[in-house]
mmCIF file of C-alpha atoms in Angstrom:
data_model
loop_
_atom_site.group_PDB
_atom_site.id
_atom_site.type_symbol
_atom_site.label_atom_id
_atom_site.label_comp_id
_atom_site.label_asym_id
_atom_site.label_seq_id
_atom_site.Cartn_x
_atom_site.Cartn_y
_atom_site.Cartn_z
ATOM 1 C CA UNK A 24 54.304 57.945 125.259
ATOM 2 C CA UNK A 25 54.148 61.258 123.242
ATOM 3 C CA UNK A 26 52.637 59.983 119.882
ATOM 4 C CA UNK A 27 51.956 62.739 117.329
ATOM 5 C CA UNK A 28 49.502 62.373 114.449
ATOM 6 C CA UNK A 29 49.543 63.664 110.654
ATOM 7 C CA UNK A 30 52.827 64.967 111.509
ATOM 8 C CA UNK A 31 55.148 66.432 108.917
ATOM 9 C CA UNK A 32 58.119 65.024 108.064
ATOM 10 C CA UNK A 33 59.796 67.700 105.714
ATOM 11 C CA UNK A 34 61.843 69.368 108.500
ATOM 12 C CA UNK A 35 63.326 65.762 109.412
ATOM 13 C CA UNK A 36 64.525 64.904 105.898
ATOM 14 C CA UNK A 37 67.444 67.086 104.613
ATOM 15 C CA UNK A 38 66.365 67.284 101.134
ATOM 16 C CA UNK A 39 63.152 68.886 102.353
ATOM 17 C CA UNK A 40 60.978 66.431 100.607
ATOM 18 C CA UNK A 41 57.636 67.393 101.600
ATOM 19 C CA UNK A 42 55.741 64.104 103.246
ATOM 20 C CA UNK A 43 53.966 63.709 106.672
ATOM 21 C CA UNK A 44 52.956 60.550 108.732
ATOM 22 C CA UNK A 45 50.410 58.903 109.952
ATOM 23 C CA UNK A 46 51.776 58.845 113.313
ATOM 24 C CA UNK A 47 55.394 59.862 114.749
ATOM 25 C CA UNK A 48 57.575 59.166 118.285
ATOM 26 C CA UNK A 49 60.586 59.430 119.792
ATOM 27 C CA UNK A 50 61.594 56.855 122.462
ATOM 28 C CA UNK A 51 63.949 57.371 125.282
ATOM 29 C CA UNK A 52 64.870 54.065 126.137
ATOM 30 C CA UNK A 53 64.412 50.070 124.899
ATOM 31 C CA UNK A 54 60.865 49.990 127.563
ATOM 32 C CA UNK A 55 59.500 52.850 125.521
ATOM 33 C CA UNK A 56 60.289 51.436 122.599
ATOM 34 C CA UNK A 57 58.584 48.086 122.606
ATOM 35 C CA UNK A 58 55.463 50.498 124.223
ATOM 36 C CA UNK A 59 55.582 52.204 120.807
ATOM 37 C CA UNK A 60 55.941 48.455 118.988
ATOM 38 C CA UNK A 61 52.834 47.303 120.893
ATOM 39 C CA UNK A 62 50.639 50.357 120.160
ATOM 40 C CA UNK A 63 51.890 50.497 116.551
ATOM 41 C CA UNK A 64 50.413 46.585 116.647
ATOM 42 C CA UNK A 65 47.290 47.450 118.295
ATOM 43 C CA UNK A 66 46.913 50.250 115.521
ATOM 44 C CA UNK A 67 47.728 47.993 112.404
ATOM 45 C CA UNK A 68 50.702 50.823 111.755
ATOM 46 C CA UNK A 69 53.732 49.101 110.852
ATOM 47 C CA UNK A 70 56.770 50.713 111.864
ATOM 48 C CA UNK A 71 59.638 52.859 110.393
ATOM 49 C CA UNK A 72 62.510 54.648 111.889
ATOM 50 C CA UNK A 73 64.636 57.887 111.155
ATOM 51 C CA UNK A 74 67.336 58.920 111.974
ATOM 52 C CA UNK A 75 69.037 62.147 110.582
ATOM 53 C CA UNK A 76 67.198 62.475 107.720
ATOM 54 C CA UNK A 77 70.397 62.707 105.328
ATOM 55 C CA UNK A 78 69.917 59.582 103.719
ATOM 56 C CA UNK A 79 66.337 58.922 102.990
ATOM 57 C CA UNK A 80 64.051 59.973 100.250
ATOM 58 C CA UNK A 81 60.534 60.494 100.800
ATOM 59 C CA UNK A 82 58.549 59.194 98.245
ATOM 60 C CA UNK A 83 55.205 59.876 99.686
ATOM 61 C CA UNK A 84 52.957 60.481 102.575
ATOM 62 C CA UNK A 85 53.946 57.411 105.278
ATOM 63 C CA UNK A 86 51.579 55.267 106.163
ATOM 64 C CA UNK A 87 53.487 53.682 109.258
ATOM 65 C CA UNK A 88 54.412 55.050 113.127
ATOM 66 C CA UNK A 89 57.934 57.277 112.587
ATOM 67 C CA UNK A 90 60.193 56.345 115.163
ATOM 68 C CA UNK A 91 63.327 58.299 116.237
ATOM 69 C CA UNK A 92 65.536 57.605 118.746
ATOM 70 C CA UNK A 93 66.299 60.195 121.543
ATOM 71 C CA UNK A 94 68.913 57.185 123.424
ATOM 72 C CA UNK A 95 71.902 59.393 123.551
ATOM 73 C CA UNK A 96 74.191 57.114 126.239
ATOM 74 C CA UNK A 97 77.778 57.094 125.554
ATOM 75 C CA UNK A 98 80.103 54.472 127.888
ATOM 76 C CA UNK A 99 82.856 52.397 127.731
ATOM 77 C CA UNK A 100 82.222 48.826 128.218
ATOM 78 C CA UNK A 101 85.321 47.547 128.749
ATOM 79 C CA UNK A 102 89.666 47.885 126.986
ATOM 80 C CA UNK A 103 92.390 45.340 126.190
ATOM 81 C CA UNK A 104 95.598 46.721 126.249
ATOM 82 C CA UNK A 105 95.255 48.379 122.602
ATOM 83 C CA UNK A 106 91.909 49.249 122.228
ATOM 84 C CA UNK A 107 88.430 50.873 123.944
ATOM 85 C CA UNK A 108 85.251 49.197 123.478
ATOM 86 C CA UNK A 109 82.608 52.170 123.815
ATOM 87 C CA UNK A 110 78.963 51.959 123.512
ATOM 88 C CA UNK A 111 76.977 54.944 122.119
ATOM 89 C CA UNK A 112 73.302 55.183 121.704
ATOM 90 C CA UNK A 113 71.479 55.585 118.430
ATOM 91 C CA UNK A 114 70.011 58.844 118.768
ATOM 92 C CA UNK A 115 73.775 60.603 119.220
ATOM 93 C CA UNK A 116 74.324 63.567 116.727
ATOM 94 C CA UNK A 117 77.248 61.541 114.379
ATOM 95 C CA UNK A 118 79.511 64.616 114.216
ATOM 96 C CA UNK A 119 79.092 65.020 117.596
ATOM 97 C CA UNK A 120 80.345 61.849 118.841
ATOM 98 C CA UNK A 121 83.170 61.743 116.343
ATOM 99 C CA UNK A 122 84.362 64.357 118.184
ATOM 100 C CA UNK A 123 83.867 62.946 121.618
ATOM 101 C CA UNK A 124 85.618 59.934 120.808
ATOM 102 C CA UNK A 125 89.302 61.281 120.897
ATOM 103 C CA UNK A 126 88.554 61.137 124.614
ATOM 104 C CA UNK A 127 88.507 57.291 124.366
ATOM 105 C CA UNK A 128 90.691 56.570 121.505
ATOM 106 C CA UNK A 129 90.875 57.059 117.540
ATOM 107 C CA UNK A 130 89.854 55.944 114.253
ATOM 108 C CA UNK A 131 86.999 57.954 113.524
ATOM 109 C CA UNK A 132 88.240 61.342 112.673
ATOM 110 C CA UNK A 133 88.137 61.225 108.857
ATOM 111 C CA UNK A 134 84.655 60.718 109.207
ATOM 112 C CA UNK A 135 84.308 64.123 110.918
ATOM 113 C CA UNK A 136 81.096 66.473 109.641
ATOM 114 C CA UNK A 137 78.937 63.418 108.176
ATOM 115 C CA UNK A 138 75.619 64.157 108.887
ATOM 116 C CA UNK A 139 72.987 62.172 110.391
ATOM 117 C CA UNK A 140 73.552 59.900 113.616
ATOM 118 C CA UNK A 141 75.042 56.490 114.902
ATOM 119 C CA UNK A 142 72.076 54.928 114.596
ATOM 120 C CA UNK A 143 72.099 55.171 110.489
ATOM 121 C CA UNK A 144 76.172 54.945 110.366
ATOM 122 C CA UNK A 145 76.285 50.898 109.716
ATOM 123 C CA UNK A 146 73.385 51.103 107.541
ATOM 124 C CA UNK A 147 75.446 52.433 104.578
ATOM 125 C CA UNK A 148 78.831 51.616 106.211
ATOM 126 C CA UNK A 149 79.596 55.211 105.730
ATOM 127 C CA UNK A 150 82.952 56.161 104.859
ATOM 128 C CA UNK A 151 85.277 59.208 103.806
ATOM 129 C CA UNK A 152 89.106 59.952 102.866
ATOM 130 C CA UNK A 153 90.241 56.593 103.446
ATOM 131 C CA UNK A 154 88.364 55.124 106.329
ATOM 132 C CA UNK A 155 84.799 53.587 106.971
ATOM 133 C CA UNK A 156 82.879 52.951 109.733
ATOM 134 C CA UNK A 157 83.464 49.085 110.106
ATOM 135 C CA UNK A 158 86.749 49.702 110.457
ATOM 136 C CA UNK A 159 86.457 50.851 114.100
ATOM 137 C CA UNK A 160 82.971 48.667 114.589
ATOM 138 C CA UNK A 161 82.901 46.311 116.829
ATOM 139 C CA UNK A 162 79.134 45.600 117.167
ATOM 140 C CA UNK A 163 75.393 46.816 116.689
ATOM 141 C CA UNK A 164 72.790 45.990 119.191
ATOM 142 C CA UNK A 165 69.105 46.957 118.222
ATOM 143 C CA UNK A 166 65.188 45.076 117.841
ATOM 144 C CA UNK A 167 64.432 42.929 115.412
ATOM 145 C CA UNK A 168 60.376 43.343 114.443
ATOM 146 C CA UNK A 169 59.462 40.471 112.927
ATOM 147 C CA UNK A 170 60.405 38.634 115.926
ATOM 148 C CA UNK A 171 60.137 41.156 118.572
ATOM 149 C CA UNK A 172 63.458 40.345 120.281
ATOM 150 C CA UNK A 173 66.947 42.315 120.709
ATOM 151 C CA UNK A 174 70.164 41.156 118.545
ATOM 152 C CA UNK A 175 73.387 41.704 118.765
ATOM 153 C CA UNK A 176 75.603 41.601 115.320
ATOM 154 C CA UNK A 177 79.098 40.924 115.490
ATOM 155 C CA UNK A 178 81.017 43.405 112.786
ATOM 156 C CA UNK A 179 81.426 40.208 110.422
ATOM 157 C CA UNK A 180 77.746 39.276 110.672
ATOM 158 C CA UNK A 181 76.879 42.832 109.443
ATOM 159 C CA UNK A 182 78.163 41.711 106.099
ATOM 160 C CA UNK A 183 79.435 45.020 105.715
ATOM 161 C CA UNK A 184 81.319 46.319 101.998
ATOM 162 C CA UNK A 185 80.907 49.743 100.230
ATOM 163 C CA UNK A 186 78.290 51.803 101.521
ATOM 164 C CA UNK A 187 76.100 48.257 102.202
ATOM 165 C CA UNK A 188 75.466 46.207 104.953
ATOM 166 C CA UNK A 189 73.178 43.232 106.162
ATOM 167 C CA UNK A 190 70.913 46.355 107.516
ATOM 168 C CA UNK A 191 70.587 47.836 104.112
ATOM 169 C CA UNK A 192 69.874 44.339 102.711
ATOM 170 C CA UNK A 193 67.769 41.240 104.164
ATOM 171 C CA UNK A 194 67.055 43.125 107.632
ATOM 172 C CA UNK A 195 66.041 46.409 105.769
ATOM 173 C CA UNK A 196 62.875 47.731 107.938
ATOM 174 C CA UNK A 197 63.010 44.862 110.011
ATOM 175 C CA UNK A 198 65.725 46.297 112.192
ATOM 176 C CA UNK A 199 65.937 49.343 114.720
ATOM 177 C CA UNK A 200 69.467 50.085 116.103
ATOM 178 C CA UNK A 201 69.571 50.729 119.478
ATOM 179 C CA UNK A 202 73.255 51.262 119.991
ATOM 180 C CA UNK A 203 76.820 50.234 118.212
ATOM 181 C CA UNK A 204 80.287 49.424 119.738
ATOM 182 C CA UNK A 205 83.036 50.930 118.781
ATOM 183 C CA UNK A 206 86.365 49.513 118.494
ATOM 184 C CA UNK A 207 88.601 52.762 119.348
ATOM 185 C CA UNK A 208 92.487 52.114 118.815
ATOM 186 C CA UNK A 209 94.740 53.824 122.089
ATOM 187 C CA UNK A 210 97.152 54.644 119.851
ATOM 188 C CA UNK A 211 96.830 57.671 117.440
ATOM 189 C CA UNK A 212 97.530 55.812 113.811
ATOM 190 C CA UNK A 213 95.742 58.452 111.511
ATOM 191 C CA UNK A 214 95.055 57.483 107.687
ATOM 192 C CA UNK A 215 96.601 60.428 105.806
ATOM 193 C CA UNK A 216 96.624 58.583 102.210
ATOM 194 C CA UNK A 217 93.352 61.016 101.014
ATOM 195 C CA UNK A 218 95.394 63.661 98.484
ATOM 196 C CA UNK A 219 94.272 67.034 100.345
ATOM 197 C CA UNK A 220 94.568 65.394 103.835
ATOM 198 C CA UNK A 221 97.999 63.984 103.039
ATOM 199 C CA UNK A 222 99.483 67.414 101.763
ATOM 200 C CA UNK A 223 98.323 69.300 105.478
ATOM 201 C CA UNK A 224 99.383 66.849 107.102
ATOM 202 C CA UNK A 225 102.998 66.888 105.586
ATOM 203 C CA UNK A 226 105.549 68.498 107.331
ATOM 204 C CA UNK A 227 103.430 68.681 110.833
ATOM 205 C CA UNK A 228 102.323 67.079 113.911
ATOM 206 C CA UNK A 229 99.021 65.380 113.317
ATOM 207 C CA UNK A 230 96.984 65.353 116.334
ATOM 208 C CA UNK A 231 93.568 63.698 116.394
ATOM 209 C CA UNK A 232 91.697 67.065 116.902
ATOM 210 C CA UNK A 233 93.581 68.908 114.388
ATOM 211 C CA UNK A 234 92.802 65.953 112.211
ATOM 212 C CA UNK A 235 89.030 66.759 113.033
ATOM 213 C CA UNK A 236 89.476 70.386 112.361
ATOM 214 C CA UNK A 237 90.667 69.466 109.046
ATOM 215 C CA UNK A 238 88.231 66.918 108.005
ATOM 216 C CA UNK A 239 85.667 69.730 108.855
ATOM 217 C CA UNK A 240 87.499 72.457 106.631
ATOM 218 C CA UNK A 241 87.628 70.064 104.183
ATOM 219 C CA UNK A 242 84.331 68.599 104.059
ATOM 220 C CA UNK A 243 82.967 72.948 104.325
ATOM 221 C CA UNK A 244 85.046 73.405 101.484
ATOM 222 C CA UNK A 245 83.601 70.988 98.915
ATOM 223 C CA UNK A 246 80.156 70.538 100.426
ATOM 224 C CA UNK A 247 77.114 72.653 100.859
ATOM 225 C CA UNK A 248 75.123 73.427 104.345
ATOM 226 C CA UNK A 249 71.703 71.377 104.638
ATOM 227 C CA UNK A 250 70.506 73.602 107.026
ATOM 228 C CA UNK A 251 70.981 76.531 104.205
ATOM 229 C CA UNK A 252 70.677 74.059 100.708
ATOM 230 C CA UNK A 253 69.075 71.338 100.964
ATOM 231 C CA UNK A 254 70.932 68.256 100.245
ATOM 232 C CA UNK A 255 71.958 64.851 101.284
ATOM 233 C CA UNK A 256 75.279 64.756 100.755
ATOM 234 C CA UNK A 257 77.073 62.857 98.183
ATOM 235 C CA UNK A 258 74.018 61.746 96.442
ATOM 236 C CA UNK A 259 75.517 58.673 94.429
ATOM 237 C CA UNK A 260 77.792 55.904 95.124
ATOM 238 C CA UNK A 261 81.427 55.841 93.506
ATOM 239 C CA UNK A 262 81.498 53.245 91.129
ATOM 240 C CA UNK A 263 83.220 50.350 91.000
ATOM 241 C CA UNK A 264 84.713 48.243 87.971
ATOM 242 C CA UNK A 265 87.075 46.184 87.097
ATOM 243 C CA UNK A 266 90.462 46.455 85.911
ATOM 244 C CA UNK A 267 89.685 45.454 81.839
ATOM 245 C CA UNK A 268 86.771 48.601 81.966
ATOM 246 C CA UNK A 269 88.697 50.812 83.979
ATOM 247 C CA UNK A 270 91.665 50.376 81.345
ATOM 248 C CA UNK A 271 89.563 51.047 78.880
ATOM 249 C CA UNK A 272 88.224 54.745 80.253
ATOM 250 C CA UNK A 273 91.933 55.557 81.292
ATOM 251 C CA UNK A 274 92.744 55.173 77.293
ATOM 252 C CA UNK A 275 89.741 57.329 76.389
ATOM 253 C CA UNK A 276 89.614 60.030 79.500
ATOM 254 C CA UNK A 277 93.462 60.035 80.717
ATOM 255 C CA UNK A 278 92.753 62.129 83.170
ATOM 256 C CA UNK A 279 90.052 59.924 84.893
ATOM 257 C CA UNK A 280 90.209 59.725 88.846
ATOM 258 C CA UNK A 281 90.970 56.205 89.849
ATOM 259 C CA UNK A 282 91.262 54.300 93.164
ATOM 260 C CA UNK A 283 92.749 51.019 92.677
ATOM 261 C CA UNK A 284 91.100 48.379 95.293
ATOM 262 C CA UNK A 285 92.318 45.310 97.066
ATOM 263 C CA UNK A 286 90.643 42.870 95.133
ATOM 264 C CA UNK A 287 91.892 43.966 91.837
ATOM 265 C CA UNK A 288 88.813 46.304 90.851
ATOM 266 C CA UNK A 289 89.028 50.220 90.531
ATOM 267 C CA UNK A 290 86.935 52.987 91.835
ATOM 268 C CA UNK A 291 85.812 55.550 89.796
ATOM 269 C CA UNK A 292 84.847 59.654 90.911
ATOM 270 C CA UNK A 293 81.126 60.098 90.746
ATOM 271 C CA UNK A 294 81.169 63.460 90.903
ATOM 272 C CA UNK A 295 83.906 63.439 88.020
ATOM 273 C CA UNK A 296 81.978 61.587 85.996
ATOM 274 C CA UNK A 297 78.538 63.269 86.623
ATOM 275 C CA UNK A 298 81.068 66.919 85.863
ATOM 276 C CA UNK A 299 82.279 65.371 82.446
ATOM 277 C CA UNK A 300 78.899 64.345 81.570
ATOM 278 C CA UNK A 301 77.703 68.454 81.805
ATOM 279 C CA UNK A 302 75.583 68.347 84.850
ATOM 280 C CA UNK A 303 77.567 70.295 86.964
ATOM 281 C CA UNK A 304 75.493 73.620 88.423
ATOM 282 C CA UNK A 305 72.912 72.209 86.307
ATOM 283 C CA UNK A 306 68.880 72.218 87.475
ATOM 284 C CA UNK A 307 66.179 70.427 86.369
ATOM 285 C CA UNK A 308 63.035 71.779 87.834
ATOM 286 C CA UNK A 309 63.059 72.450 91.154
ATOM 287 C CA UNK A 310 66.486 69.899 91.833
ATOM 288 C CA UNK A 311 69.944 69.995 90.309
ATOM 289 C CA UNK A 312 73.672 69.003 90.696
ATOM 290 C CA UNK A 313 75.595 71.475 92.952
ATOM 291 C CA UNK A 314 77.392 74.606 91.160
ATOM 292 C CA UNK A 315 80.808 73.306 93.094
ATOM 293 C CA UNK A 316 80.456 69.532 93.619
ATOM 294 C CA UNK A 317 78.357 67.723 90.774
ATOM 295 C CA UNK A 318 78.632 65.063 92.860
ATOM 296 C CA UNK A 319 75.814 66.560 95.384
ATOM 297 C CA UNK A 320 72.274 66.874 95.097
ATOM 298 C CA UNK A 321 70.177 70.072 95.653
ATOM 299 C CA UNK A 322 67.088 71.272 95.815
ATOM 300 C CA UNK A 323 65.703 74.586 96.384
ATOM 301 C CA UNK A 324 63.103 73.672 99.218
ATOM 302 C CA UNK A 325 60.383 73.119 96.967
ATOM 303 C CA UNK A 326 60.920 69.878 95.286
ATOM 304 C CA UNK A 327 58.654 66.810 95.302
ATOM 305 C CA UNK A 328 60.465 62.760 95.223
ATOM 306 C CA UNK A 329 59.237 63.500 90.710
ATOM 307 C CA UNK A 330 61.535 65.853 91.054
ATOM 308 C CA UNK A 331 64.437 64.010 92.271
ATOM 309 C CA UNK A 332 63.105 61.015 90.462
ATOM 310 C CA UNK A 333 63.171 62.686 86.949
ATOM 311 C CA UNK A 334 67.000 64.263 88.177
ATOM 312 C CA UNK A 335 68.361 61.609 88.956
ATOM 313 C CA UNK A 336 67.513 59.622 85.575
ATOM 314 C CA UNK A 337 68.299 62.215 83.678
ATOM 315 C CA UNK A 338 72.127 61.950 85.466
ATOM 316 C CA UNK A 339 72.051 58.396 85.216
ATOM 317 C CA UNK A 340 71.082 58.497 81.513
ATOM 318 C CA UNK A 341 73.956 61.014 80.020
ATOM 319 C CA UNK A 342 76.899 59.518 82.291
ATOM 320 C CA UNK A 343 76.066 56.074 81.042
ATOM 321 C CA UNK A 344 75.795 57.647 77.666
ATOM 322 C CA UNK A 345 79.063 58.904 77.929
ATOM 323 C CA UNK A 346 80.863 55.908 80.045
ATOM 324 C CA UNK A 347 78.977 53.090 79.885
ATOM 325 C CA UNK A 348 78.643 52.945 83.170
ATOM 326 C CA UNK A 349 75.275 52.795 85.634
ATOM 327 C CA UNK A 350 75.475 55.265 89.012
ATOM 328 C CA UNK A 351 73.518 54.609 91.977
ATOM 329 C CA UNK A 352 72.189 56.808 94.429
ATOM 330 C CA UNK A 353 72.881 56.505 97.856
ATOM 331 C CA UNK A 354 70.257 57.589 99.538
ATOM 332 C CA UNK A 355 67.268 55.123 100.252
ATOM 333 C CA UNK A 356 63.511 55.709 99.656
ATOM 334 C CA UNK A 357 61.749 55.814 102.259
#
């Protein structure tokens, strides 16, 4: 085992919050791991795990062992006449295996360019022009702490809805995900009903790679490089309300963005709303909303969790000035 000490963690989180760690480790395999759970034990550390770093805050210096996965295994574990059952490892690069997985099937290519890695893709249920990723989930296998035994979840008993799941909620910090099934379809089927996607692909023969290719462009487009700003992508979750508030904004804003949903309630723009409200290109401190999508989060390298803390309450505070209505972020402290 390769255990570091007072490591920094500001290069692992892509806001680069600045925090270290008592103690950090990668594991290569489900042995190593429960080597790292029993020395983590013998040191009264508990344990916490990272993946990507995209969707975390650091609020302070951790006292726990940091666990990453380095399990980067992709198989297929077995196919009915429709569909692929593939496992891949937590530790795979998200982006990455999107783009491997047209060699088994498709599904995933609207989810192209999303940063971070399998491992933290049920946590959130992540999701982008039209699809998320329970839709092609078929389970998640990982290690349960408080009872030191592996668990498989079935896709309905990860309780999953919009950008939540049973990970994010009752098992949060009490579960490390080894690997996740996916459910990949044989036959191409893409979801074109995303505005921009559905005007390239009019008129032309959608393939699942030029779908990827597209996704990508689209995704450069609209949001900024991590490695080059720091940010964490879409930093708060699309709102949703129902149908006697939404009618109410469309009378007041008529040009509101709205995205009727299954159940009756509508989803509102974030970033539209965050725009409207004036933070758009705007700082405060050493954070602020991005000059071309107010619906990301920046910082310039320098920023503390205050920072972001005092940013984000500010946002919070003018758009439900303006709308009556309460954003929340995505990402999760740490």
């Amino acid at each position: 085992m390769d255990i570091r000490r007072n490591i920094s963690l500001k290069s692992f989180n892509t806001l680069r919050l600045s925090a270290s760690a008592d103690a950090f480790a990668e594991f290569h395999s489900v042995g190593e791991l429960l080597a790292l759970y029993g020395w983590a034990a013998s040191h009264k550390l508990p344990i916490k795990v990272i993946g990507g770093g995209s969707n975390v805050l650091l609020t302070s210096d951790v006292n726990a062992l940091v666990l990453r996965s380095a399990m980067r295994t992709v198989s297929v574990l077995r196919e009915t006449a429709e569909h692929r059952i593939v496992s891949v490892d937590a530790g795979v690069n998200w982006h990455e295996w999107v783009c491997k997985s047209i060699d088994f099937g498709s599904g995933l290519e609207n989810l192209a360019f999303i940063p971070g890695t399998v491992g933290a893709a049920p946590v959130q249920n992540i999701g982008a022009y039209g699809v998320e990723v329970s839709d092609c989930l078929e389970a998640v296998v990982g290690f349960c702490l408080s009872t030191a035994q592996l668990r498989m979840f079935s896709a309905d008993e990860c309780r999953f809805a919009y950008r939540d799941s049973v990970f994010k909620q009752e098992l949060r910090g009490d579960f490390i995900i080894l690997r996740v099934l996916f459910r990949l379809r044989k036959q191409f089927s893409p979801v074109l009903s995303y505005g921009p996607v559905a005007q390239w692909a009019e008129g032309r023969e959608v393939t699942p790679q030029a779908l990827i290719d597209e996704i990508v462009s689209i995704r450069s487009s609209k949001l900024p490089d991590p490695d080059t700003v720091p940010n964490a992508g879409s930093f708060f979750k699309n709102p949703v309300v129902c149908e006697e508030v939404a009618a109410d904004l469309r009378l007041r804003y008529p040009d509101i963005p709205e995205y009727p949903q299954s159940d009756g309630s509508v989803k509102l723009a974030a970033g539209w709303l965050i725009e409207r409200s004036g933070w758009k290109g705007r700082w405060s401190g050493n954070a602020g909303m991005h000059k071309d999508q107010a619906l990301v989060l920046v910082t310039n390298g320098k920023a503390e969790y205050d920072d972001l803390q005092r940013l984000v309450g500010q946002v919070q505070k003018d758009v439900k000035c303006e709308f009556g209505i309460q954003l929340e972020p995505e990402p999760q402290p740490f």
